[in-house]
Amino acid sequence: MSASPQTIADTMVCVMARLLQDGERVFHGVASHMPMVAMALAKRLHAPNLVQLNIPGGVNPSSLHRANVSSAGGDLLAGAESYFPLMDIFDLSMRGGLDVAFLGGVQFDVHGNVNASVIGDYRKPKVRMPGGAGSAVLIPTAKKAIIWRTKHDRRTFVEQVDFVTTRGNVWKIVTPLCVFEYRQGRLWLDSVHPHSFLDEVRENTGFELQYDEIRTTPAPTARELAALRQVDPRNWRLKEVGR
């Protein structure tokens, strides 16, 4: 893939912002710079009544200008409209009141399973990861779970995950190459980004691609790019590219 980090980040953030609708309650957690910016972009462009919820507990932070490198610091609480702590996010989701949750993972399979626990055998893993944390609660209970991952290769997208941290209810997965959609019990190729191509997605995916038609993700518009510069002047969205 020859696309620049800026192109990849801008495309992924615009894709995620377009998935959000006006009036929705949307949550992002720690190390979530792209969703954080996508939420602000959606609110600026087409969803003025979107409710931004974050892991520090801030509701509709006034700006991202002082957001720190974790995307989970107190800066997102200072200047927010109100306080809604994480334990209440879990309760809201389990009661059916959380419209969208942005969540991550390290390994994903064709069946929509998410692994954020271990790589290799569970008892003697090659790598031990943070575990389910909020994903185990929010992926099954949020109305729509959107996964994003800035690495797309055969170790990330596999036929069967090494460990099922959580399963079910994944709506979309946004990667540097494409968008997957979960339906009919498996991941389907929804669209290929304009800086990528079908063979590149196929070569970097560890399961057979299923799709109805080959669709190209619309490139970021001039209006979206201008708004991105306004809501994210410090380029927080670039922090995740290459992770």
Short mmCIF file of C-alpha atoms in Angstrom, two decimals, residues 5-6 8-10 12-13 30-37 64-65 67-71 148 150-151 232-243:
data_model
loop_
_atom_site.label_atom_id
_atom_site.label_comp_id
_atom_site.label_asym_id
_atom_site.label_seq_id
_atom_site.Cartn_x
_atom_site.Cartn_y
_atom_site.Cartn_z
CA PRO A 5 -0.34 7.98 6.72
CA GLN A 6 -2.33 11.20 6.27
CA ILE A 8 -5.07 6.50 5.49
CA ALA A 9 -6.00 8.40 8.65
CA ASP A 10 -8.24 10.88 6.84
CA MET A 12 -10.62 5.95 8.05
CA VAL A 13 -11.86 8.86 10.16
CA VAL A 30 -8.83 4.62 25.73
CA ALA A 31 -6.30 4.81 22.86
CA SER A 32 -9.12 5.80 20.51
CA HIS A 33 -7.91 8.87 18.67
CA MET A 34 -9.58 8.05 15.36
CA PRO A 35 -13.06 7.45 16.85
CA MET A 36 -12.64 10.54 19.04
CA VAL A 37 -11.97 12.67 15.96
CA LEU A 64 -10.17 18.15 21.15
CA HIS A 65 -7.48 20.81 21.10
CA ALA A 67 -6.79 16.02 24.20
CA ASN A 68 -3.79 14.04 25.44
CA VAL A 69 -2.03 11.03 23.97
CA SER A 70 -4.29 8.49 25.70
CA SER A 71 -7.60 9.94 24.46
CA TRP A 148 -11.40 -0.06 13.85
CA THR A 150 -4.95 0.41 11.76
CA LYS A 151 -3.21 -2.84 10.75
CA ASP A 232 -8.35 18.05 14.88
CA PRO A 233 -5.73 20.79 14.41
CA ARG A 234 -3.12 18.76 16.32
CA ASN A 235 -3.57 15.72 14.04
CA TRP A 236 -4.44 13.29 16.81
CA ARG A 237 -5.82 10.93 14.15
CA LEU A 238 -2.29 10.31 12.89
CA LYS A 239 -1.17 8.87 16.25
CA GLU A 240 -2.70 5.51 15.47
CA VAL A 241 -1.48 4.98 11.92
CA GLY A 242 1.13 2.23 11.80
CA ARG A 243 0.21 0.75 15.19
#
